[in-house]
Amino acid sequence: MERINYQELVQTILTKHSGNDLDKDTEVQLIFDTKREHYQVINLGWKDQKRVYGCVIHVDIKEGKIWLQRDRTEIRIANELVAAGVLKKDIILAFKAPYLRQFTEFAVE
């Protein structure tokens, strides 16, 4: 069985999430650093004279594993990765404290 290209898969999933603009005064930006394997979806702009800026999704690929640094989606990126064929042992919920990761069904490190 051929190994899944994690870079391509992460970019595809994040691109799908970038189509959810909050409104006409804000935008969703994709930030892909393919050399260092960092991927983000950012909301930014203005709403009711207040600045909107926040990271919705942040994914890193380190040593062949997918590290989910931030996931502010309803669907949960980890579930999308598993549905696409990524093994749970290759996904780390980095937004959880290291001592809590052992209680998830995903990798500890």
CSV table of N, CA, C and O in Angstrom, one decimal:
chain,number,residue,atom,x,y,z
A,1,MET,N,0.8,-1.2,0.0
A,1,MET,CA,0.0,0.0,0.0
A,1,MET,C,0.9,1.2,0.0
A,1,MET,O,1.8,1.4,0.8
A,2,GLU,N,0.6,2.2,-0.8
A,2,GLU,CA,1.3,3.4,-1.0
A,2,GLU,C,1.0,4.4,0.2
A,2,GLU,O,-0.2,4.5,0.6
A,3,ARG,N,2.0,5.0,0.8
A,3,ARG,CA,1.8,5.9,1.9
A,3,ARG,C,1.2,7.2,1.4
A,3,ARG,O,1.5,7.7,0.3
A,4,ILE,N,0.3,7.7,2.2
A,4,ILE,CA,-0.4,9.0,1.8
A,4,ILE,C,0.6,10.1,1.9
A,4,ILE,O,1.4,10.2,2.8
A,5,ASN,N,0.5,11.1,1.0
A,5,ASN,CA,1.3,12.3,1.0
A,5,ASN,C,0.6,13.2,1.9
A,5,ASN,O,-0.4,13.9,1.6
A,6,TYR,N,1.2,13.3,3.1
A,6,TYR,CA,0.6,14.2,4.2
A,6,TYR,C,0.6,15.6,3.8
A,6,TYR,O,-0.4,16.3,4.1
A,7,GLN,N,1.6,16.1,3.1
A,7,GLN,CA,1.6,17.5,2.7
A,7,GLN,C,0.4,17.8,1.8
A,7,GLN,O,-0.3,18.8,2.1
A,8,GLU,N,0.2,17.0,0.8
A,8,GLU,CA,-0.9,17.3,-0.1
A,8,GLU,C,-2.2,17.1,0.6
A,8,GLU,O,-3.1,17.9,0.4
A,9,LEU,N,-2.4,16.1,1.4
A,9,LEU,CA,-3.7,15.9,2.1
A,9,LEU,C,-4.0,17.1,3.1
A,9,LEU,O,-5.1,17.6,3.1
A,10,VAL,N,-3.0,17.5,3.8
A,10,VAL,CA,-3.2,18.7,4.7
A,10,VAL,C,-3.6,19.9,3.9
A,10,VAL,O,-4.6,20.6,4.3
A,11,GLN,N,-2.9,20.2,2.9
A,11,GLN,CA,-3.2,21.4,2.0
A,11,GLN,C,-4.6,21.3,1.5
A,11,GLN,O,-5.4,22.2,1.4
A,12,THR,N,-5.0,20.1,1.0
A,12,THR,CA,-6.4,19.9,0.5
A,12,THR,C,-7.5,20.1,1.5
A,12,THR,O,-8.4,20.8,1.3
A,13,ILE,N,-7.3,19.6,2.7
A,13,ILE,CA,-8.2,19.8,3.8
A,13,ILE,C,-8.3,21.2,4.2
A,13,ILE,O,-9.4,21.8,4.4
A,14,LEU,N,-7.2,21.9,4.4
A,14,LEU,CA,-7.2,23.3,4.8
A,14,LEU,C,-7.8,24.2,3.7
A,14,LEU,O,-8.5,25.1,4.1
A,15,THR,N,-7.5,23.9,2.5
A,15,THR,CA,-8.1,24.6,1.4
A,15,THR,C,-9.6,24.6,1.4
A,15,THR,O,-10.3,25.5,1.2
A,16,LYS,N,-10.1,23.4,1.7
A,16,LYS,CA,-11.6,23.2,1.8
A,16,LYS,C,-12.2,24.1,2.9
A,16,LYS,O,-13.2,24.7,2.8
A,17,HIS,N,-11.4,24.2,4.0
A,17,HIS,CA,-11.9,25.1,5.1
A,17,HIS,C,-11.7,26.6,4.9
A,17,HIS,O,-12.3,27.4,5.6
A,18,SER,N,-11.0,26.9,3.9
A,18,SER,CA,-10.7,28.4,3.6
A,18,SER,C,-11.9,29.0,2.9
A,18,SER,O,-11.9,30.2,2.8
A,19,GLY,N,-12.9,28.3,2.5
A,19,GLY,CA,-14.0,28.9,1.7
A,19,GLY,C,-15.1,29.4,2.6
A,19,GLY,O,-16.1,29.8,2.2
A,20,ASN,N,-14.8,29.4,3.9
A,20,ASN,CA,-15.8,29.8,4.9
A,20,ASN,C,-15.6,31.2,5.4
A,20,ASN,O,-15.4,31.4,6.6
A,21,ASP,N,-15.7,32.2,4.5
A,21,ASP,CA,-15.5,33.6,4.9
A,21,ASP,C,-16.6,34.0,6.0
A,21,ASP,O,-17.7,33.6,5.8
A,22,LEU,N,-16.1,34.7,7.0
A,22,LEU,CA,-17.1,35.2,8.0
A,22,LEU,C,-18.1,36.1,7.4
A,22,LEU,O,-19.3,36.0,7.7
A,23,ASP,N,-17.7,37.1,6.7
A,23,ASP,CA,-18.6,38.1,6.0
A,23,ASP,C,-17.7,38.9,5.1
A,23,ASP,O,-16.5,38.6,4.9
A,24,LYS,N,-18.3,39.9,4.5
A,24,LYS,CA,-17.6,40.7,3.4
A,24,LYS,C,-16.5,41.5,4.0
A,24,LYS,O,-15.6,41.9,3.2
A,25,ASP,N,-16.4,41.8,5.3
A,25,ASP,CA,-15.4,42.6,5.9
A,25,ASP,C,-14.2,41.8,6.4
A,25,ASP,O,-13.2,42.4,6.9
A,26,THR,N,-14.3,40.5,6.4
A,26,THR,CA,-13.2,39.6,6.8
A,26,THR,C,-12.9,38.7,5.7
A,26,THR,O,-13.6,38.5,4.8
A,27,GLU,N,-11.7,38.1,5.8
A,27,GLU,CA,-11.2,37.1,4.9
A,27,GLU,C,-10.6,36.0,5.6
A,27,GLU,O,-10.2,36.0,6.7
A,28,VAL,N,-10.5,34.9,4.9
A,28,VAL,CA,-9.8,33.7,5.3
A,28,VAL,C,-8.5,33.5,4.5
A,28,VAL,O,-8.6,33.6,3.3
A,29,GLN,N,-7.4,33.4,5.2
A,29,GLN,CA,-6.1,33.3,4.4
A,29,GLN,C,-5.5,31.9,4.7
A,29,GLN,O,-5.6,31.4,5.8
A,30,LEU,N,-5.0,31.3,3.7
A,30,LEU,CA,-4.2,30.1,3.8
A,30,LEU,C,-2.8,30.4,3.9
A,30,LEU,O,-2.3,31.2,3.1
A,31,ILE,N,-2.1,29.8,4.8
A,31,ILE,CA,-0.6,30.0,4.9
A,31,ILE,C,0.0,28.7,4.9
A,31,ILE,O,-0.2,27.9,5.8
A,32,PHE,N,0.8,28.4,3.8
A,32,PHE,CA,1.4,27.1,3.6
A,32,PHE,C,2.9,27.3,3.5
A,32,PHE,O,3.4,28.0,2.6
A,33,ASP,N,3.7,26.8,4.5
A,33,ASP,CA,5.1,26.8,4.4
A,33,ASP,C,5.5,25.4,4.2
A,33,ASP,O,5.7,24.6,5.1
A,34,THR,N,5.6,25.0,2.9
A,34,THR,CA,5.8,23.6,2.5
A,34,THR,C,7.3,23.2,2.8
A,34,THR,O,7.5,22.0,2.9
A,35,LYS,N,8.2,24.1,2.8
A,35,LYS,CA,9.6,23.8,3.1
A,35,LYS,C,9.8,23.3,4.6
A,35,LYS,O,10.4,22.3,4.8
A,36,ARG,N,9.1,24.0,5.5
A,36,ARG,CA,9.2,23.7,6.9
A,36,ARG,C,8.0,22.9,7.4
A,36,ARG,O,7.9,22.6,8.6
A,37,GLU,N,7.0,22.7,6.5
A,37,GLU,CA,5.8,21.9,6.8
A,37,GLU,C,5.0,22.5,7.9
A,37,GLU,O,4.6,21.8,8.9
A,38,HIS,N,4.6,23.8,7.8
A,38,HIS,CA,3.7,24.5,8.7
A,38,HIS,C,2.5,24.9,7.8
A,38,HIS,O,2.7,25.5,6.7
A,39,TYR,N,1.3,24.7,8.3
A,39,TYR,CA,0.1,25.0,7.5
A,39,TYR,C,-0.9,25.7,8.5
A,39,TYR,O,-1.2,25.2,9.6
A,40,GLN,N,-1.5,26.8,8.0
A,40,GLN,CA,-2.5,27.5,8.8
A,40,GLN,C,-3.7,28.1,8.0
A,40,GLN,O,-3.5,28.4,6.8
A,41,VAL,N,-4.8,28.2,8.7
A,41,VAL,CA,-5.9,28.9,8.2
A,41,VAL,C,-6.2,30.1,9.2
A,41,VAL,O,-6.3,29.8,10.4
A,42,ILE,N,-6.2,31.3,8.7
A,42,ILE,CA,-6.3,32.5,9.5
A,42,ILE,C,-7.5,33.3,9.1
A,42,ILE,O,-7.8,33.5,7.9
A,43,ASN,N,-8.3,33.8,10.0
A,43,ASN,CA,-9.4,34.8,9.8
A,43,ASN,C,-8.8,36.2,10.1
A,43,ASN,O,-8.2,36.4,11.2
A,44,LEU,N,-9.1,37.1,9.2
A,44,LEU,CA,-8.7,38.5,9.5
A,44,LEU,C,-9.5,39.5,8.8
A,44,LEU,O,-10.2,39.2,7.8
A,45,GLY,N,-9.5,40.7,9.4
A,45,GLY,CA,-10.4,41.8,8.8
A,45,GLY,C,-10.9,42.6,10.0
A,45,GLY,O,-10.4,42.7,11.0
A,46,TRP,N,-12.1,43.2,9.7
A,46,TRP,CA,-12.8,44.0,10.7
A,46,TRP,C,-14.3,43.6,10.7
A,46,TRP,O,-14.9,43.3,9.7
A,47,LYS,N,-14.8,43.7,11.9
A,47,LYS,CA,-16.3,43.5,12.1
A,47,LYS,C,-16.7,44.4,13.2
A,47,LYS,O,-16.2,44.4,14.3
A,48,ASP,N,-17.7,45.2,12.9
A,48,ASP,CA,-18.3,46.2,13.9
A,48,ASP,C,-17.2,47.0,14.5
A,48,ASP,O,-17.1,47.2,15.7
A,49,GLN,N,-16.2,47.5,13.7
A,49,GLN,CA,-15.1,48.4,14.1
A,49,GLN,C,-14.2,47.7,15.1
A,49,GLN,O,-13.5,48.3,15.8
A,50,LYS,N,-14.2,46.4,15.1
A,50,LYS,CA,-13.3,45.6,15.9
A,50,LYS,C,-12.4,44.7,15.0
A,50,LYS,O,-12.9,44.2,14.0
A,51,ARG,N,-11.2,44.6,15.4
A,51,ARG,CA,-10.2,43.8,14.6
A,51,ARG,C,-10.5,42.3,14.8
A,51,ARG,O,-10.7,41.8,15.9
A,52,VAL,N,-10.6,41.6,13.6
A,52,VAL,CA,-10.7,40.2,13.6
A,52,VAL,C,-9.4,39.6,13.2
A,52,VAL,O,-8.9,39.9,12.1
A,53,TYR,N,-8.8,38.8,14.0
A,53,TYR,CA,-7.6,38.1,13.6
A,53,TYR,C,-7.4,36.9,14.5
A,53,TYR,O,-7.4,37.0,15.7
A,54,GLY,N,-7.4,35.7,13.9
A,54,GLY,CA,-7.2,34.5,14.7
A,54,GLY,C,-6.9,33.3,13.8
A,54,GLY,O,-7.3,33.2,12.7
A,55,CYS,N,-6.2,32.4,14.4
A,55,CYS,CA,-5.8,31.2,13.8
A,55,CYS,C,-6.9,30.2,14.0
A,55,CYS,O,-7.2,29.9,15.2
A,56,VAL,N,-7.5,29.7,13.0
A,56,VAL,CA,-8.6,28.7,13.1
A,56,VAL,C,-8.0,27.3,13.1
A,56,VAL,O,-8.4,26.4,13.9
A,57,ILE,N,-7.0,27.0,12.2
A,57,ILE,CA,-6.4,25.7,12.1
A,57,ILE,C,-4.8,25.9,11.9
A,57,ILE,O,-4.4,26.8,11.2
A,58,HIS,N,-4.1,25.1,12.7
A,58,HIS,CA,-2.6,25.2,12.6
A,58,HIS,C,-2.2,23.7,12.6
A,58,HIS,O,-2.4,23.0,13.6
A,59,VAL,N,-1.5,23.3,11.5
A,59,VAL,CA,-1.0,21.9,11.4
A,59,VAL,C,0.5,22.0,11.1
A,59,VAL,O,0.9,22.7,10.2
A,60,ASP,N,1.2,21.1,11.8
A,60,ASP,CA,2.6,20.9,11.4
A,60,ASP,C,2.9,19.5,11.1
A,60,ASP,O,2.1,18.6,11.6
A,61,ILE,N,3.8,19.2,10.2
A,61,ILE,CA,4.2,17.8,10.0
A,61,ILE,C,5.7,17.7,10.5
A,61,ILE,O,6.5,18.4,10.0
A,62,LYS,N,5.9,16.8,11.4
A,62,LYS,CA,7.2,16.6,12.0
A,62,LYS,C,7.5,15.1,12.1
A,62,LYS,O,6.7,14.4,12.6
A,63,GLU,N,8.6,14.8,11.5
A,63,GLU,CA,9.1,13.4,11.6
A,63,GLU,C,8.1,12.4,11.1
A,63,GLU,O,7.9,11.4,11.8
A,64,GLY,N,7.3,12.8,10.1
A,64,GLY,CA,6.3,11.9,9.5
A,64,GLY,C,5.0,11.8,10.2
A,64,GLY,O,4.2,11.0,9.9
A,65,LYS,N,4.8,12.7,11.2
A,65,LYS,CA,3.5,12.7,11.9
A,65,LYS,C,2.9,14.0,11.8
A,65,LYS,O,3.5,15.1,11.6
A,66,ILE,N,1.6,14.0,11.9
A,66,ILE,CA,0.8,15.3,11.7
A,66,ILE,C,0.5,15.8,13.1
A,66,ILE,O,-0.2,15.1,13.9
A,67,TRP,N,0.9,17.0,13.4
A,67,TRP,CA,0.7,17.6,14.7
A,67,TRP,C,-0.4,18.7,14.6
A,67,TRP,O,-0.2,19.6,13.8
A,68,LEU,N,-1.5,18.5,15.2
A,68,LEU,CA,-2.6,19.4,15.2
A,68,LEU,C,-2.4,20.4,16.3
A,68,LEU,O,-2.6,20.1,17.5
A,69,GLN,N,-1.8,21.6,16.0
A,69,GLN,CA,-1.5,22.6,17.0
A,69,GLN,C,-2.8,23.4,17.4
A,69,GLN,O,-2.9,23.8,18.6
A,70,ARG,N,-3.7,23.6,16.5
A,70,ARG,CA,-5.0,24.3,16.8
A,70,ARG,C,-6.0,23.8,15.8
A,70,ARG,O,-5.8,23.6,14.6
A,71,ASP,N,-7.2,23.6,16.4
A,71,ASP,CA,-8.3,23.1,15.5
A,71,ASP,C,-9.6,23.7,16.1
A,71,ASP,O,-10.2,23.2,17.1
A,72,ARG,N,-10.0,24.8,15.5
A,72,ARG,CA,-11.3,25.5,15.9
A,72,ARG,C,-12.4,25.3,14.9
A,72,ARG,O,-13.2,26.1,14.7
A,73,THR,N,-12.5,24.0,14.4
A,73,THR,CA,-13.5,23.7,13.5
A,73,THR,C,-14.6,22.8,14.2
A,73,THR,O,-14.3,22.2,15.2
A,74,GLU,N,-15.7,22.8,13.7
A,74,GLU,CA,-16.8,21.9,14.2
A,74,GLU,C,-16.6,20.4,13.8
A,74,GLU,O,-16.9,19.5,14.6
A,75,ILE,N,-16.0,20.2,12.7
A,75,ILE,CA,-15.8,18.9,12.1
A,75,ILE,C,-14.7,18.1,12.8
A,75,ILE,O,-14.7,17.0,13.0
A,76,ARG,N,-13.6,18.8,13.2
A,76,ARG,CA,-12.4,18.3,13.8
A,76,ARG,C,-11.5,17.7,12.7
A,76,ARG,O,-11.9,16.7,12.0
A,77,ILE,N,-10.4,18.3,12.5
A,77,ILE,CA,-9.4,18.0,11.4
A,77,ILE,C,-9.0,16.5,11.6
A,77,ILE,O,-8.8,15.8,10.6
A,78,ALA,N,-8.8,16.1,12.8
A,78,ALA,CA,-8.3,14.7,13.1
A,78,ALA,C,-9.3,13.7,12.5
A,78,ALA,O,-8.8,12.7,11.8
A,79,ASN,N,-10.6,14.0,12.6
A,79,ASN,CA,-11.5,13.1,12.0
A,79,ASN,C,-11.5,13.0,10.5
A,79,ASN,O,-11.6,12.0,9.9
A,80,GLU,N,-11.2,14.2,9.9
A,80,GLU,CA,-11.1,14.3,8.4
A,80,GLU,C,-9.8,13.5,8.0
A,80,GLU,O,-9.9,12.9,6.9
A,81,LEU,N,-8.8,13.6,8.7
A,81,LEU,CA,-7.5,12.9,8.4
A,81,LEU,C,-7.7,11.4,8.4
A,81,LEU,O,-7.3,10.7,7.5
A,82,VAL,N,-8.4,11.0,9.5
A,82,VAL,CA,-8.6,9.5,9.6
A,82,VAL,C,-9.5,9.0,8.5
A,82,VAL,O,-9.3,8.0,7.9
A,83,ALA,N,-10.6,9.8,8.2
A,83,ALA,CA,-11.5,9.4,7.1
A,83,ALA,C,-10.7,9.4,5.7
A,83,ALA,O,-11.1,8.6,4.9
A,84,ALA,N,-9.7,10.1,5.6
A,84,ALA,CA,-8.9,10.1,4.4
A,84,ALA,C,-7.8,9.0,4.4
A,84,ALA,O,-7.0,8.9,3.4
A,85,GLY,N,-7.7,8.3,5.5
A,85,GLY,CA,-6.8,7.1,5.5
A,85,GLY,C,-5.6,7.3,6.4
A,85,GLY,O,-4.7,6.4,6.4
A,86,VAL,N,-5.4,8.4,7.1
A,86,VAL,CA,-4.3,8.6,8.0
A,86,VAL,C,-4.5,7.7,9.2
A,86,VAL,O,-5.6,7.7,9.8
A,87,LEU,N,-3.5,7.0,9.6
A,87,LEU,CA,-3.5,6.2,10.8
A,87,LEU,C,-3.5,7.1,12.0
A,87,LEU,O,-2.8,8.1,12.1
A,88,LYS,N,-4.3,6.7,13.1
A,88,LYS,CA,-4.4,7.5,14.3
A,88,LYS,C,-3.0,7.6,15.0
A,88,LYS,O,-2.7,8.6,15.6
A,89,LYS,N,-2.2,6.6,14.8
A,89,LYS,CA,-0.8,6.6,15.4
A,89,LYS,C,0.1,7.7,14.7
A,89,LYS,O,1.1,8.0,15.2
A,90,ASP,N,-0.4,8.3,13.6
A,90,ASP,CA,0.4,9.3,12.9
A,90,ASP,C,-0.2,10.7,13.2
A,90,ASP,O,0.2,11.7,12.5
A,91,ILE,N,-1.2,10.8,14.1
A,91,ILE,CA,-1.8,12.1,14.4
A,91,ILE,C,-1.6,12.4,15.8
A,91,ILE,O,-1.9,11.6,16.7
A,92,ILE,N,-1.1,13.6,16.1
A,92,ILE,CA,-0.9,14.0,17.5
A,92,ILE,C,-1.7,15.3,17.8
A,92,ILE,O,-1.7,16.2,17.0
A,93,LEU,N,-2.5,15.2,18.8
A,93,LEU,CA,-3.4,16.3,19.2
A,93,LEU,C,-2.5,17.2,20.1
A,93,LEU,O,-2.6,17.2,21.3
A,94,ALA,N,-1.7,18.1,19.4
A,94,ALA,CA,-0.7,18.9,20.1
A,94,ALA,C,-1.3,20.0,21.0
A,94,ALA,O,-0.7,20.5,21.9
A,95,PHE,N,-2.6,20.3,20.7
A,95,PHE,CA,-3.3,21.3,21.5
A,95,PHE,C,-3.7,20.7,22.9
A,95,PHE,O,-4.1,21.5,23.7
A,96,LYS,N,-3.5,19.4,23.1
A,96,LYS,CA,-3.8,18.8,24.4
A,96,LYS,C,-2.5,18.7,25.1
A,96,LYS,O,-1.4,18.5,24.5
A,97,ALA,N,-2.5,18.9,26.4
A,97,ALA,CA,-1.3,18.8,27.3
A,97,ALA,C,-0.7,17.4,27.1
A,97,ALA,O,-1.4,16.4,26.9
A,98,PRO,N,0.6,17.3,27.0
A,98,PRO,CA,1.3,16.0,26.8
A,98,PRO,C,0.8,14.9,27.7
A,98,PRO,O,0.6,13.7,27.3
A,99,TYR,N,0.5,15.2,29.0
A,99,TYR,CA,0.1,14.1,29.9
A,99,TYR,C,-1.3,13.7,29.6
A,99,TYR,O,-1.7,12.6,30.0
A,100,LEU,N,-2.1,14.5,28.9
A,100,LEU,CA,-3.5,14.1,28.6
A,100,LEU,C,-3.6,13.3,27.3
A,100,LEU,O,-4.6,12.6,27.0
A,101,ARG,N,-2.6,13.3,26.4
A,101,ARG,CA,-2.6,12.7,25.1
A,101,ARG,C,-2.8,11.2,25.2
A,101,ARG,O,-3.4,10.5,24.4
A,102,GLN,N,-2.3,10.6,26.3
A,102,GLN,CA,-2.4,9.2,26.5
A,102,GLN,C,-3.9,8.7,26.6
A,102,GLN,O,-4.2,7.5,26.4
A,103,PHE,N,-4.7,9.6,26.9
A,103,PHE,CA,-6.2,9.3,27.1
A,103,PHE,C,-7.0,9.5,25.8
A,103,PHE,O,-8.2,9.3,25.8
A,104,THR,N,-6.3,9.9,24.8
A,104,THR,CA,-7.0,10.0,23.5
A,104,THR,C,-6.7,8.8,22.7
A,104,THR,O,-5.9,7.9,23.0
A,105,GLU,N,-7.4,8.6,21.6
A,105,GLU,CA,-7.1,7.5,20.7
A,105,GLU,C,-6.0,7.8,19.6
A,105,GLU,O,-5.8,6.9,18.8
A,106,PHE,N,-5.4,8.9,19.8
A,106,PHE,CA,-4.3,9.3,18.9
A,106,PHE,C,-2.9,9.1,19.5
A,106,PHE,O,-2.8,8.8,20.7
A,107,ALA,N,-1.9,9.5,18.7
A,107,ALA,CA,-0.5,9.3,19.2
A,107,ALA,C,-0.2,10.2,20.3
A,107,ALA,O,-0.8,11.3,20.5
A,108,VAL,N,0.8,9.8,21.1
A,108,VAL,CA,1.3,10.7,22.2
A,108,VAL,C,2.4,11.6,21.7
A,108,VAL,O,2.4,12.7,22.0
A,109,GLU,N,3.3,11.0,20.9
A,109,GLU,CA,4.3,11.8,20.2
A,109,GLU,C,4.9,11.0,19.1
A,109,GLU,O,4.7,9.8,18.9
